[in-house]
Structure formats: structure tokens, C-alpha cells
């Protein structure tokens, strides 16, 4: 059964240490769409990214997530990646002793194996490395080092997008990829994302700032508040948030929560 | 019941028959120390866990075993050993195969390598360089309550002699492939001396391979003299099996402006204890002690290090890492001693371990004795699991969990390997470690003898 959606999240609930963080989240993403998710600190944005990529910090207690019609929640993190999900981490991890080259080669070839493809030849791999490095204007010296080890905050974010360029995902989750970037780097990274995207690549951009959305123009903007999407709109919603903050959302959301809970009784 | 009286009795028999037995023809230069050493051994005994330096290491498994043969290999064993192919062998090195620490062709004279470095047996060295040997032999080995050092002095029959005269430089590593091969269970001792004179440079690679399944125990003492402004590097690769015991004591004595580094890579071994002693005897010297081990089953791997800062303005580092799986146990005991007038000392120590099972165990113990006041000293130890966040990061890129773990372990290990100065060797050891982590490295994998 082929669904028109690439990703379908229905009434998703997830808890950390018995505290419910995602409290009934619904989101549908079609191929090629760009969705922005904004929301105050601690509202559950990164938790959503974790749940989608299979990081076992949060436990899913209810709801469904399908990716190209398949039950995503049943898959291991590596299988999700092989199916085409990519997360640009809010806080990329440093891995001393694991070289970028070896890391990327292993990742690409494991993904290719999953798709029934031969491993890349050494020369083809190096060619791609070179090409993608240029795309995100990442310093060659960085890819000769261990994964993220000693990278600056901005370099780590660039490195995430470099990996995205190498792995060519179907769905990219960018968790605050803009934070910590200087103005030039922001432009480079955002344009990099645009260049990497194929027409059917979908992107979920998690951000606090409208600025990124000037480059990566979303089809939809959602406000995640207290574990739920409380408002969705077009790019203009981001502008309004930039201008007015979350207070008005908060008021509306708290009211609707009451109504909602009353309704359910 | 204490296993030791019986062992000591057997060794005493050996001692009493020494002149007609194992020490027949041994040079007086070595013999003159033997009686006193044996008495010292009897006094100190075989170390037990009451000895601070052996607190976490029980030697009974190796020393309590009844070996059929003590000390000398048979001619047949030598012949078989020559057919061995070492994994690290196609490197550009000068290479020599020893058997249980002994030279296949016994009393042949010393060989001179290009550049003027001498190599050969200790017996030959006593004939060819008697005054040099006299000056250095048994000067750096310290007993410090460890009976196994005097046991070696008393009863070791032969070993490796390396001599780099003043200002000689040999750029290739010198590789000693030390095979453990015999048809009988054997306890052997080798005694080695390395002299690197002023301004000379030498890298030594010692590969210990057990290639037959017998029980072994080796008790090795190596003394190293590194003269003024000289440079010395030793790398040991230990690949043995679950029934082998390997005890090494390496004493590195450094004069001013010298550099030395020691790297013990233990890939496999039933019971391994490497003790590395560094004495910084002159100003402005630098010394590094590295170690890495990978242990599983019921293996026990211990590293003991002592860095003795006896002179001012010296730098030292200790970096030891271990990966333990199944029921393996490990121990690290790292000592830093800074003498009263060793001002401006920089001493660094780090010991990190990864435990992969609930039943593996690692004991780590730093000991600092600092008598100078202008000193920078740091030490840290960790025992933990693989980093879950790093594991997830790798998996989130499509790398399966098993491979991701392997990559992390390898990365962890590489941190030690990367300090080997010879690139080709670094790569080869990386490869061996990876094979070991993948479970592909076995006694037979690297053996040309194909006994099964
Ligand atoms: N490992 C954890 N253990 C306990 N609580 C956690 C953990 N991770 C997240 N939380 C909690 O879950 C809630 C949601 O966190 P999350 O990181 O998803 O927020 P966010 O929307 O991404 O915030 P930010 O904008 O600051 O990145 C917070 O209250 C946070 O403290
Ligand atoms: Mg977040």
C-alpha cells in the first residue's frame, strides 16, 4: 500500500522517566515538502527527533509513525538511516579515534549494501568526498581528523550537513543546525541543504530563528508547545513568532488544552 | 594450599645442578651475580597478592603449573620455528627470529647492521664486548621486592644483546620475532641488554607469538641504557594464547637530553604482566610509557609502570588502555616518583578501560610520590562502558550496532597505537587490533606451520 506521505506521525506520545514529553503529536510530511518546527525550549523538539531516529532516551507509549508506509518504530536506528532518515544533531558527538574517512566510508557502504548496491570504489568515494566538501565549504583538514573531535561548534554543524550530502537521505531532520553558526556559515549551510535536496527530499527544520527559513523556505511552519503541535501555518507564522514570541501561543494553547481535556471527558 | 614451596623446590634443584645443566658454558660476567640473586629470590619468593605491585595479579595460574621443561629449547623446535611467518614481517625492518628468547644458532658471533649497530646473543656479547657488558649488565634492573627479577638474574641462560655505539643511527626498526614453540610445556627465562650510546638512535620491535598450544611461562628481564641525547623506542606485540604466561620486566635508564618510549600491545595472552620502569637520570630527558590490551575469556593482563624522575626538567607520560570482555581481568598500577631535586618535572598519567561484560573486572591504581615542589603532575583513570551517545551517532548513519561497537573500540585502542613513530608499523598494528576485535586473530591464523 503506497501512501502519499513520506512520513506520518499519528497521536505520538513519548515519555522520559515516566514524564510525558510528547503528548499526542500528529504530523504528516509528503515527499519534497519542507516543514519547520519551532517552539520554546524544552517543548519536545529534540525528543521528537530522537524518537524518529530510534534513540532510546524516550519511550514511545502511544501513537504510530510510518515512513513510506513502513512502521518506523519497529526499526533499529541503523535501519531507519538505511531507509533514508537523517538527523543533523543539535549536539553532534565527538568520537575520538574514529576517522571521518573511515566513518563515512562505512556508513555509505552499509547503506548501499541495504539497497543491494556494491560498495563504492575508493576513487569514487574520494571523488564524492571532495565534491561534497566543496558543497558545504568544509575545510579539508577537518575530514582528515577524528569525527567531530576538537571541531568548533560551527564546524560540527557544517560537518552534519556534509554527512547529509554524502548520505543523500529521503528525509532530513535538522535539529537547530543554525545555532552556533556565524552569518556566512549559516548561508553556506542553508544553501548546502538546498543544493543537496532532490525534488522528492523532505526536510524537517527545527529552529528557533526565522533567519534560517529565509534560505530554506518551508511549506509549513508548526509550533510545538508542551509536546503537541498547537499551531500550523505557512512561512508567515515564523515571522509572527519572531516578532511576538511564544506568549500568545502559550495563552491560546493553555486555553485549548483545557477545552481539549474537557472535551475528552 | 600454597603452590609455591614446590615450585621453589624445583627451581632450587635446577639451581644446584646449574653448572652441568642449564648454565653450562655461561660467561663469568653473568655468573658472578647469580648466587646473590638466587639468595635474593629465595628471600623474596614468588610475589603474591600481599605484594602491593601484584595486588590484583595472581601468578598461581602460571607459576603453579608443572612444566616439563625448564629453560632450554630443543634443536627440533628451532627448525620448526624458522618456518614461521610473522604478520608484521613484510615491513621494511631488519628481522631476526628467536625461539623462547634464544638464538637459533646459539653461539654465533654478533652481527653488525648497516650504520654500525650490533645485534646478537648475550653469550656472544660477553666475548665480544666484555667491558661494555660489564658496565651495563645488571645495573638498571631493580629488585624492589619482586623476586622474579633476581630469579631471572640467577637462572636466565641467554637473550638478546643490542648495541648502538655513539652517534650510530639505524633508521629501520629492528624486529625480533620471539616464538614460543615447543613440544613440551616450558618455563623459560631470557635476559636482554640494550645499550644506546650518546647520540645514537634505535627502534626495536619485539613480537611474541605462541605458535604451539603447550603451556608456557616466560619471565623476561630487559635492561636498556639510553645515553645522552640518544633516542630509543621499543614496541612489544604480544600474541599468545590462553595457556601462556608472560612476565616482562623492562628497565629503561635514561641520561640527559635523551628520549625513550615503550609501547606494550597485548593482543592475546592467558596471564600477562608487563612491568616497565623508566628512570630519568639526567636533566631534560623525555620518556613515554604506552600500553594497550584486549582481553577476554579468563585472561588476566596487568601493567605496572614506574617513572622515576631523578633529575630536573624532565617530561613523562603514561597512557594505558584496556578492553575487557567475558571474564577477563586487568590491572594497572602506575607510579610516578619525583625526587627532591627533580624540579620542573612534568609527569602525566592516564589509564582508561572499557568493560564489555558484567563479569570482566579492571583494577586501576595510580601512586604518586612527589618530593619536589615545582612539579606538574596529573593522573586520571576511567573504567566504563562504550559511549552510548557515540554508538547511537554511528548507528544513526546506518552503521550496524556490531560494527559501530567495533569502530568505537578500535578508536579507543588507536589512541595508544597512534603513538608508534613508524607509520607502516602503526598501520600493521591497527590492522592486527582490528582483526583481534573482530575475533579473526588466532594462534593459527598467522602461522605457516599449519599443524591442524
Ligand atoms: N535525557 C533526558 N533525561 C531527562 N529529561 C530529558 C532528557 N532529554 C530531554 N529531557 C527533557 O525533555 C523535555 C524536552 O526536551 P527536548 O530536548 O526535546 O526539548 P527541545 O524542544 O529540543 O528544547 P531546546 O529548544 O532547548 O533544544 C525537557 O524538559 C528536557 O529536560
Ligand atoms: Mg532541542
XYZ file of C-alpha atoms and ligand atoms in Angstrom:
749
model
C 0.000 0.000 0.000
C 1.657 3.180 -1.165
C 0.848 6.205 0.925
C 1.049 9.730 -0.419
C 3.016 10.617 2.704
C 6.682 10.028 3.240
C 6.290 10.359 6.994
C 3.145 10.031 9.021
C 3.127 10.632 12.754
C -0.163 9.988 14.490
C -1.003 10.904 18.048
C 2.507 10.133 19.198
C 3.188 10.032 22.914
C 6.579 9.532 24.451
C 7.936 9.743 27.990
C 11.295 10.167 29.628
C 11.477 8.714 33.126
C 7.682 8.478 33.280
C 7.321 12.121 32.392
C 5.309 12.567 29.231
C 7.274 14.771 26.844
C 5.422 14.199 23.578
C 1.755 14.335 24.353
C -0.158 13.382 21.242
C 1.776 14.721 18.289
C 0.490 14.451 14.764
C 2.449 15.440 11.679
C 2.350 14.394 8.044
C 5.073 15.076 5.532
C 4.819 14.473 1.793
C 7.811 13.845 -0.441
C 9.563 17.082 -1.299
C 7.955 19.117 1.467
C 9.794 21.310 3.914
C 8.350 21.585 7.397
C 9.685 23.892 10.052
C 9.114 23.119 13.708
C 9.517 25.936 16.171
C 8.749 26.051 19.837
C 10.094 27.106 23.199
C 12.998 25.395 24.920
C 12.050 22.086 26.397
C 8.888 21.705 24.351
C 10.000 18.361 22.936
C 11.541 19.166 19.535
C 14.724 17.176 20.035
C 12.747 14.429 21.707
C 10.734 14.121 18.524
C 13.957 13.874 16.525
C 15.199 11.195 18.936
C 12.018 9.181 18.666
C 12.117 9.363 14.878
C 15.717 8.192 14.707
C 15.400 5.497 17.364
C 17.450 6.923 20.195
C 16.221 5.178 23.284
C 16.116 8.131 25.610
C 12.363 8.482 25.331
C 9.901 5.595 25.410
C 7.021 5.679 22.988
C 3.816 4.967 24.881
C 1.196 5.558 22.203
C 0.700 6.503 18.583
C 2.183 5.382 15.289
C 4.921 6.528 12.967
C 5.121 5.274 9.421
C 7.819 6.018 6.899
C 6.975 5.179 3.307
C 4.183 3.043 4.704
C 6.515 1.047 6.979
C 6.293 1.012 10.757
C 9.277 3.143 11.713
C 9.095 2.476 15.431
C 9.934 -1.188 14.924
C 13.172 -0.461 13.139
C 16.665 -0.215 14.599
C 18.362 3.178 14.310
C 20.633 1.855 11.567
C 17.716 0.528 9.547
C 15.962 3.869 9.773
C 19.080 5.539 8.422
C 19.323 2.974 5.656
C 15.691 3.635 4.765
C 16.684 7.252 4.280
C 16.237 9.137 7.537
C 18.996 11.518 8.520
C 19.336 13.609 11.649
C 21.575 16.614 11.860
C 22.223 16.549 15.604
C 21.635 19.552 17.802
C 24.759 18.462 19.679
C 26.986 16.388 17.381
C 29.025 13.792 19.257
C 32.821 13.711 19.306
C 34.259 10.286 18.579
C 37.999 10.225 19.226
C 39.935 7.644 17.284
C 37.305 7.119 14.578
C 38.419 8.914 11.445
C 35.917 10.873 9.375
C 37.018 8.975 6.290
C 36.519 5.556 7.798
C 33.232 6.655 9.358
C 31.809 7.954 6.090
C 33.063 5.031 4.055
C 31.480 2.548 6.458
C 28.208 4.479 6.628
C 27.872 4.817 2.863
C 28.725 1.238 2.166
C 26.384 -0.123 4.828
C 23.604 1.952 3.324
C 24.482 0.796 -0.163
C 24.505 -2.818 0.982
C 20.994 -2.313 2.338
C 19.913 -1.166 -1.097
C 21.599 -4.069 -2.808
C 24.425 -1.969 -4.220
C 28.136 -2.750 -4.442
C 30.492 -0.818 -2.145
C 31.832 2.397 -3.648
C 35.252 2.130 -5.214
C 37.970 4.008 -3.359
C 38.306 6.563 -6.132
C 34.571 7.149 -6.437
C 34.338 7.566 -2.678
C 37.132 10.114 -2.659
C 35.566 11.957 -5.560
C 32.290 12.230 -3.664
C 34.080 13.358 -0.526
C 35.781 16.106 -2.479
C 32.628 17.205 -4.227
C 30.519 17.303 -1.066
C 33.215 19.073 0.879
C 33.100 21.868 -1.644
C 29.346 21.991 -1.411
C 29.397 22.851 2.275
C 32.757 24.621 2.066
C 34.185 22.449 4.802
C 37.913 22.596 5.414
C 39.704 19.544 4.057
C 41.737 19.290 7.221
C 38.549 18.555 9.178
C 37.710 15.430 7.248
C 41.190 14.106 7.948
C 40.522 14.172 11.668
C 38.514 12.051 14.042
C 34.752 12.517 13.941
C 33.981 15.949 15.380
C 36.986 15.778 17.669
C 38.052 19.263 18.558
C 35.747 20.790 15.929
C 34.318 24.193 16.769
C 30.570 24.479 17.269
C 30.095 25.814 13.752
C 32.394 23.208 12.220
C 30.379 20.460 13.856
C 27.192 21.775 12.282
C 28.832 22.034 8.878
C 30.051 18.506 9.307
C 26.493 17.329 9.893
C 25.418 18.832 6.594
C 28.467 17.383 4.907
C 27.353 13.948 6.115
C 23.855 14.653 4.849
C 25.356 15.477 1.464
C 27.272 12.204 1.434
C 24.317 10.065 2.522
C 21.593 11.736 0.423
C 18.651 10.972 2.711
C 14.970 10.933 1.798
C 14.071 12.771 4.965
C 16.427 15.123 6.726
C 15.772 16.285 10.264
C 17.781 19.387 11.003
C 17.780 19.996 14.740
C 18.929 23.558 15.301
C 21.549 23.252 12.626
C 21.633 27.045 12.514
C 22.548 27.602 16.128
C 26.205 28.381 16.645
C 26.760 29.353 13.025
C 28.075 32.755 12.033
C 26.225 34.635 9.307
C 28.380 33.362 6.459
C 28.318 29.812 7.711
C 24.556 29.980 8.048
C 24.245 30.956 4.398
C 26.670 28.251 3.302
C 24.936 25.560 5.319
C 21.445 26.596 4.257
C 22.409 26.811 0.610
C 24.185 23.484 1.027
C 20.929 21.927 2.164
C 19.152 23.385 -0.845
C 21.772 22.033 -3.198
C 21.722 18.571 -1.644
C 17.956 18.271 -1.849
C 16.427 16.443 -4.705
C 12.853 17.326 -5.631
C 11.459 14.484 -3.530
C 13.707 15.003 -0.477
C 11.725 16.124 2.525
C 13.154 18.239 5.302
C 12.032 18.923 8.842
C 13.809 22.006 10.099
C 13.837 22.540 13.834
C 14.862 26.072 14.604
C 14.407 28.996 16.935
C 15.101 31.600 14.296
C 13.214 32.801 11.301
C 16.547 33.726 9.672
C 17.278 30.164 8.535
C 13.864 29.995 6.926
C 14.804 32.852 4.608
C 17.137 30.371 2.962
C 15.328 27.112 3.471
C 11.812 28.230 2.728
C 9.276 25.987 4.426
C 5.967 24.869 3.052
C 4.614 24.636 6.580
C 5.584 26.022 9.949
C 4.445 24.236 13.110
C 4.601 25.344 16.673
C 5.452 22.582 19.111
C 4.367 23.504 22.582
C 4.434 21.220 25.559
C 4.642 18.068 23.488
C 1.991 18.882 20.918
C 1.709 20.804 17.714
C -0.589 23.595 18.738
C -0.495 25.660 15.614
C 0.444 25.224 11.963
C 0.677 27.719 9.167
C 2.778 28.941 6.291
C 6.098 30.819 6.419
C 4.302 33.878 7.779
C 3.791 32.052 11.073
C 7.542 32.061 11.613
C 7.640 35.804 11.077
C 4.881 36.312 13.550
C 6.707 34.186 16.142
C 9.901 36.124 15.577
C 8.008 39.315 16.217
C 5.785 38.300 19.081
C 7.476 35.366 20.800
C 5.538 32.450 22.237
C 3.392 34.184 24.821
C 0.332 34.406 22.689
C 0.732 30.790 21.654
C 1.118 29.832 25.262
C -2.113 31.563 26.200
C -4.014 30.028 23.330
C -2.528 26.620 23.926
C -3.271 26.588 27.617
C -6.834 27.547 26.902
C -7.250 24.951 24.210
C -5.671 22.324 26.432
C -8.386 22.930 28.951
C -11.029 22.714 26.271
C -9.357 19.684 24.856
C -9.219 17.857 28.138
C -12.752 18.838 28.937
C -13.858 17.664 25.536
C -12.253 14.304 26.082
C -14.082 13.706 29.363
C 47.270 -24.628 49.758
C 50.291 -22.583 48.828
C 51.621 -23.802 45.498
C 54.909 -22.002 45.892
C 57.118 -24.232 48.102
C 57.001 -26.971 45.494
C 57.896 -24.572 42.680
C 60.772 -23.164 44.675
C 61.989 -26.650 45.396
C 62.055 -27.442 41.679
C 63.894 -24.220 40.920
C 66.388 -24.947 43.681
C 67.143 -28.336 42.137
C 67.772 -26.588 38.886
C 69.978 -24.089 40.621
C 72.034 -26.763 42.286
C 72.682 -28.597 39.053
C 73.299 -25.378 37.126
C 76.903 -25.831 36.090
C 76.314 -29.113 34.348
C 72.756 -28.183 33.441
C 71.179 -25.073 32.114
C 74.089 -22.743 32.747
C 76.766 -24.886 31.173
C 79.217 -22.595 29.416
C 77.637 -19.410 30.680
C 80.062 -16.443 30.838
C 81.542 -15.404 34.139
C 80.298 -11.843 33.502
C 76.788 -13.093 34.143
C 77.617 -15.889 36.538
C 79.140 -13.540 39.109
C 75.716 -12.167 40.001
C 73.887 -15.429 40.152
C 74.476 -16.698 43.665
C 73.496 -13.478 45.313
C 70.469 -13.189 43.060
C 69.306 -16.683 43.872
C 69.564 -15.980 47.579
C 67.585 -12.803 46.976
C 64.972 -14.789 45.090
C 64.664 -17.246 47.943
C 64.269 -14.355 50.327
C 61.602 -12.563 48.279
C 59.911 -15.635 46.816
C 57.306 -15.620 44.082
C 55.212 -12.493 44.541
C 51.731 -12.952 45.887
C 48.886 -10.543 46.282
C 50.225 -9.242 49.549
C 52.872 -7.564 47.428
C 51.482 -4.125 46.566
C 52.711 -4.362 42.985
C 50.917 -7.693 42.481
C 47.815 -6.857 44.441
C 45.470 -7.683 41.582
C 47.569 -10.326 39.862
C 47.557 -13.922 40.935
C 50.516 -15.737 39.446
C 49.392 -19.167 40.533
C 47.784 -20.000 37.196
C 51.168 -19.708 35.513
C 53.680 -20.474 38.223
C 51.731 -23.257 39.845
C 51.728 -25.274 36.657
C 54.136 -28.190 36.472
C 56.254 -27.523 33.413
C 58.027 -30.468 31.834
C 60.963 -28.445 30.766
C 62.832 -25.548 32.183
C 64.712 -23.008 30.172
C 66.276 -24.645 27.162
C 64.539 -25.386 23.879
C 65.376 -28.398 21.754
C 67.091 -28.204 18.353
C 63.954 -29.567 16.650
C 61.955 -26.675 17.975
C 64.326 -24.277 16.311
C 63.894 -25.897 12.941
C 60.138 -25.591 13.063
C 60.317 -22.047 14.272
C 62.190 -20.955 11.202
C 59.172 -21.697 9.068
C 57.057 -19.211 10.931
C 55.664 -16.231 9.111
C 55.034 -13.170 11.223
C 52.108 -10.887 10.408
C 54.279 -7.867 10.797
C 57.036 -9.367 8.757
C 56.827 -7.734 5.336
C 57.644 -4.426 6.911
C 60.869 -2.804 5.976
C 62.725 -3.962 9.035
C 65.805 -5.820 9.962
C 64.415 -9.049 11.204
C 65.516 -11.896 13.415
C 63.646 -14.884 14.779
C 64.303 -16.071 18.302
C 62.824 -19.073 19.990
C 61.606 -18.658 23.542
C 64.062 -15.807 23.840
C 67.014 -17.751 22.453
C 69.055 -17.504 19.307
C 68.538 -20.360 16.917
C 72.198 -20.654 16.134
C 73.435 -20.253 19.663
C 76.977 -19.044 19.982
C 77.409 -17.445 16.615
C 79.053 -14.050 16.948
C 77.297 -10.713 16.913
C 76.087 -9.286 13.618
C 76.719 -5.693 12.620
C 73.881 -3.892 10.885
C 74.443 -1.073 8.409
C 75.190 2.059 10.382
C 77.201 0.138 12.940
C 74.629 -1.350 15.301
C 75.471 -4.700 16.859
C 72.993 -7.441 17.478
C 73.270 -10.968 18.752
C 73.170 -13.212 21.792
C 74.157 -12.192 25.289
C 76.687 -15.013 25.357
C 78.362 -13.659 22.245
C 78.267 -10.137 23.681
C 80.183 -11.227 26.755
C 83.008 -12.403 24.488
C 82.993 -9.519 22.064
C 82.218 -6.520 24.293
C 83.182 -7.638 27.808
C 83.839 -4.202 29.272
C 80.682 -2.690 27.797
C 78.624 -5.572 29.138
C 80.303 -5.297 32.485
C 79.495 -1.596 32.612
C 75.802 -2.063 31.948
C 74.763 -5.581 32.845
C 72.607 -5.859 35.944
C 72.973 -2.124 36.678
C 69.452 -0.995 35.926
C 67.338 -3.934 36.988
C 65.895 -3.294 40.403
C 64.511 -5.943 42.641
C 62.257 -3.843 44.773
C 60.529 -6.743 46.442
C 59.895 -8.576 43.184
C 61.543 -11.979 43.435
C 61.099 -12.640 39.737
C 63.809 -10.176 38.781
C 66.551 -11.919 40.812
C 65.168 -15.260 39.659
C 65.957 -14.126 36.142
C 69.402 -12.845 37.109
C 70.153 -16.148 38.778
C 68.950 -18.531 36.117
C 68.469 -16.817 32.749
C 70.638 -18.586 30.237
C 70.752 -16.224 27.290
C 68.924 -13.458 25.472
C 69.233 -10.584 23.098
C 72.037 -8.054 23.039
C 71.694 -4.838 21.065
C 74.319 -2.176 20.968
C 74.173 1.169 19.185
C 77.600 2.793 19.633
C 77.927 6.544 19.960
C 76.101 8.507 17.236
C 75.036 5.427 15.272
C 71.626 5.694 13.730
C 69.654 2.836 12.298
C 66.509 4.189 10.710
C 64.692 0.932 10.121
C 63.149 -0.783 13.103
C 64.906 -3.857 14.346
C 62.364 -6.593 14.666
C 62.717 -9.547 16.917
C 60.143 -12.233 16.360
C 60.179 -14.231 19.515
C 58.420 -17.503 19.035
C 57.063 -19.642 21.728
C 57.223 -23.013 20.240
C 57.984 -26.346 21.753
C 56.555 -29.792 22.061
C 56.757 -29.672 25.830
C 55.301 -27.358 28.434
C 58.074 -24.977 29.231
C 59.161 -22.285 31.635
C 61.818 -20.119 30.091
C 63.713 -17.004 31.051
C 65.528 -14.621 28.787
C 67.756 -11.775 29.765
C 68.276 -8.901 27.380
C 70.506 -5.869 27.267
C 70.158 -2.858 25.024
C 72.776 -0.125 25.026
C 72.069 3.011 23.044
C 75.045 5.274 23.489
C 75.226 9.042 23.296
C 73.566 10.475 20.190
C 72.529 7.051 18.854
C 69.049 6.093 17.713
C 67.244 2.791 17.563
C 63.730 1.387 17.283
C 63.061 -2.106 18.454
C 60.002 -4.153 17.726
C 59.517 -7.366 19.658
C 56.743 -9.685 18.553
C 55.921 -12.544 20.882
C 53.976 -15.262 19.198
C 52.909 -18.507 20.716
C 52.663 -20.950 17.864
C 52.152 -24.238 19.619
C 49.437 -24.958 22.136
C 51.658 -26.003 25.063
C 51.698 -24.286 28.408
C 54.331 -21.614 28.556
C 55.671 -19.291 31.096
C 58.272 -16.718 30.245
C 59.973 -14.435 32.711
C 61.851 -11.778 30.778
C 64.175 -9.098 32.056
C 65.344 -6.386 29.681
C 67.754 -3.649 30.658
C 68.031 -0.594 28.460
C 70.585 2.168 28.686
C 69.790 5.322 26.740
C 72.758 7.671 26.727
C 72.890 11.439 26.427
C 70.860 12.813 23.572
C 70.076 9.296 22.401
C 66.745 8.036 21.187
C 65.162 4.656 21.786
C 61.763 3.211 21.066
C 60.521 -0.255 21.969
C 57.253 -1.742 20.807
C 56.086 -5.109 22.003
C 53.325 -7.011 20.330
C 52.207 -9.927 22.440
C 50.085 -12.513 20.745
C 49.943 -15.674 22.743
C 47.219 -17.972 23.954
C 45.123 -18.746 26.985
C 47.624 -21.196 28.452
C 50.597 -18.931 28.171
C 52.064 -16.750 30.848
C 54.278 -13.827 30.034
C 56.027 -11.756 32.642
C 58.243 -8.927 31.476
C 60.361 -6.503 33.430
C 61.824 -3.712 31.348
C 64.188 -1.209 32.909
C 64.862 1.880 30.855
C 67.628 4.081 32.187
C 67.934 7.496 30.553
C 70.672 10.083 30.638
C 70.217 13.801 29.955
C 68.528 15.069 26.771
C 67.503 11.550 25.840
C 64.205 10.260 24.570
C 62.633 6.878 25.134
C 59.290 5.347 24.509
C 57.830 1.973 25.327
C 54.639 0.559 23.907
C 53.199 -2.760 25.048
C 50.445 -4.051 22.813
C 48.909 -7.168 24.304
C 46.598 -8.779 21.812
C 46.252 -12.105 23.498
C 47.646 -13.953 26.466
C 46.464 -16.085 29.361
C 48.415 -14.229 32.000
C 50.487 -11.232 31.048
C 52.239 -8.832 33.327
C 54.375 -6.119 31.862
C 56.404 -4.065 34.266
C 58.078 -1.060 32.710
C 60.473 1.037 34.732
C 61.666 4.359 33.463
C 64.450 6.163 35.232
C 65.101 9.752 34.186
C 68.610 10.069 35.421
C 69.694 13.269 33.658
C 68.143 16.648 33.009
C 65.840 17.430 30.129
C 65.015 13.847 29.248
C 61.687 12.652 27.960
C 60.037 9.304 28.419
C 56.757 7.740 27.351
C 55.101 4.583 28.507
C 52.195 3.297 26.481
C 50.152 0.162 26.719
C 47.106 -1.405 25.197
C 45.474 -4.710 25.879
C 42.469 -6.612 24.606
C 41.345 -9.405 26.876
C 38.535 -11.896 27.023
C 37.861 -15.459 28.300
C 39.651 -15.822 31.634
C 42.696 -13.830 30.636
C 44.491 -11.563 33.021
C 46.550 -8.646 31.781
C 48.442 -6.391 34.137
C 50.575 -3.371 33.500
C 52.894 -1.999 36.090
C 54.752 1.226 35.377
C 57.129 3.233 37.391
C 58.517 6.509 36.197
C 61.320 7.694 38.363
C 62.086 11.384 37.986
C 65.571 11.601 39.435
C 66.636 14.783 37.610
C 65.044 18.187 36.965
C 63.305 19.381 33.782
C 62.119 16.017 32.563
C 58.822 15.075 30.943
C 57.000 11.788 31.207
C 53.710 10.398 30.024
C 51.910 7.178 30.766
C 48.963 6.188 28.632
C 47.453 2.764 29.160
C 44.206 1.415 27.820
C 42.368 -1.861 28.091
C 39.315 -3.507 26.617
C 37.923 -6.361 28.699
C 35.233 -8.809 27.735
C 33.746 -12.000 29.213
C 35.589 -12.994 32.397
C 38.797 -11.139 31.730
C 40.525 -9.227 34.476
C 43.019 -6.455 34.201
C 45.175 -4.346 36.429
C 47.036 -1.113 36.075
C 49.456 0.141 38.629
C 51.115 3.370 37.602
C 53.670 5.033 39.778
C 55.252 8.409 39.473
C 58.127 9.213 41.751
C 59.590 12.706 41.740
C 62.816 13.070 43.697
C 63.531 16.078 45.865
C 65.663 17.971 43.389
C 63.737 16.961 40.261
C 62.198 20.422 39.908
C 60.220 21.457 36.845
C 59.044 17.917 36.332
C 56.088 17.305 34.040
C 54.500 13.956 34.654
C 51.270 12.790 33.144
C 49.392 9.561 33.598
C 46.180 8.275 32.129
C 44.521 4.882 32.327
C 41.268 4.220 30.500
C 39.397 0.979 30.277
C 36.307 -0.312 28.595
C 34.415 -3.190 30.097
C 32.108 -5.038 27.745
C 30.593 -7.639 30.061
C 29.188 -7.803 33.586
C 31.814 -10.286 34.650
C 35.000 -8.611 33.468
C 36.921 -6.634 36.029
C 39.550 -3.933 35.999
C 41.558 -2.600 38.898
C 43.468 0.572 38.450
C 45.716 2.270 40.888
C 47.800 5.397 40.498
C 50.551 6.040 43.023
C 52.263 9.374 43.214
C 55.218 10.159 45.374
C 56.347 13.721 44.938
C 59.198 15.231 46.913
C 59.902 18.301 44.761
C 57.702 21.390 44.935
C 57.812 22.807 41.403
C 56.122 19.944 39.629
C 53.251 19.476 37.199
C 51.651 16.139 37.718
C 48.341 14.843 36.522
C 46.680 11.499 36.547
C 43.292 10.119 35.714
C 41.682 6.733 35.437
C 38.395 5.594 33.984
C 36.639 2.259 33.826
C 33.448 2.355 31.830
C 31.337 1.061 29.014
C 31.287 2.144 25.416
C 29.884 5.628 24.992
C 26.161 5.179 24.254
C 25.906 8.553 22.574
C 28.763 7.810 20.239
C 27.278 4.414 19.498
C 23.982 5.988 18.598
C 25.646 8.600 16.443
C 27.303 5.906 14.336
C 24.126 3.835 14.102
C 22.119 6.884 13.098
C 24.261 6.984 9.947
C 23.336 3.443 9.032
C 26.206 1.549 10.625
C 25.027 -1.598 12.361
C 25.393 -1.904 16.091
C 28.081 -4.567 15.988
C 30.222 -2.678 13.534
C 29.655 0.568 15.420
C 30.888 -1.007 18.652
C 33.911 -2.304 16.843
C 34.668 1.119 15.447
C 34.465 2.654 18.890
C 36.704 0.031 20.424
C 39.139 0.448 17.620
C 39.094 4.216 18.025
C 39.726 3.761 21.711
C 42.656 1.477 21.020
C 44.078 3.597 18.236
C 44.717 6.354 20.726
C 47.585 4.238 22.030
C 48.719 2.859 18.681
C 48.995 6.296 17.121
C 51.990 6.990 19.326
C 54.110 4.481 17.476
C 56.513 6.566 15.436
C 56.850 4.234 12.442
C 53.871 4.675 10.141
C 53.964 1.287 8.440
C 54.095 -0.358 11.814
C 51.243 1.729 13.118
C 49.095 0.607 10.219
C 50.030 -3.011 10.703
C 49.238 -2.932 14.380
C 45.972 -1.136 13.698
C 45.143 -3.992 11.400
C 46.074 -6.637 13.977
C 43.973 -4.910 16.618
C 41.021 -4.755 14.264
C 41.405 -8.440 13.483
C 41.560 -9.196 17.169
C 38.433 -7.160 17.834
C 36.644 -8.973 15.051
C 37.675 -12.286 16.578
C 39.732 -13.160 13.489
C 43.106 -13.267 15.119
C 44.088 -16.664 16.369
C 47.247 -18.524 17.056
C 46.861 -20.402 13.827
C 45.857 -17.521 11.598
C 49.369 -16.191 11.405
C 51.183 -19.470 11.454
C 52.725 -21.113 8.438
C 53.161 -24.397 10.215
C 49.545 -25.417 9.643
C 49.525 -28.078 12.290
C 45.850 -28.857 12.118
N 17.934 12.507 28.713
C 16.940 13.184 29.333
N 16.658 12.914 30.630
C 15.681 13.597 31.266
N 14.943 14.540 30.687
C 15.164 14.832 29.420
C 16.181 14.176 28.660
N 16.179 14.681 27.415
C 15.203 15.605 27.396
N 14.595 15.700 28.584
C 13.516 16.613 28.938
O 12.527 16.535 27.946
C 11.982 17.811 27.702
C 12.057 18.114 26.215
O 13.407 18.235 25.839
P 13.865 18.468 24.348
O 15.337 18.339 24.313
O 13.089 17.596 23.463
O 13.436 19.977 24.119
P 13.667 20.934 22.889
O 12.354 21.345 22.437
O 14.538 20.280 21.898
O 14.413 22.149 23.581
P 15.577 23.119 23.022
O 14.907 24.149 22.209
O 16.151 23.707 24.264
O 16.535 22.297 22.256
C 12.759 18.790 28.551
O 12.002 19.054 29.693
C 14.001 18.032 28.909
O 14.506 18.418 30.144
Mg 16.434 20.625 21.194
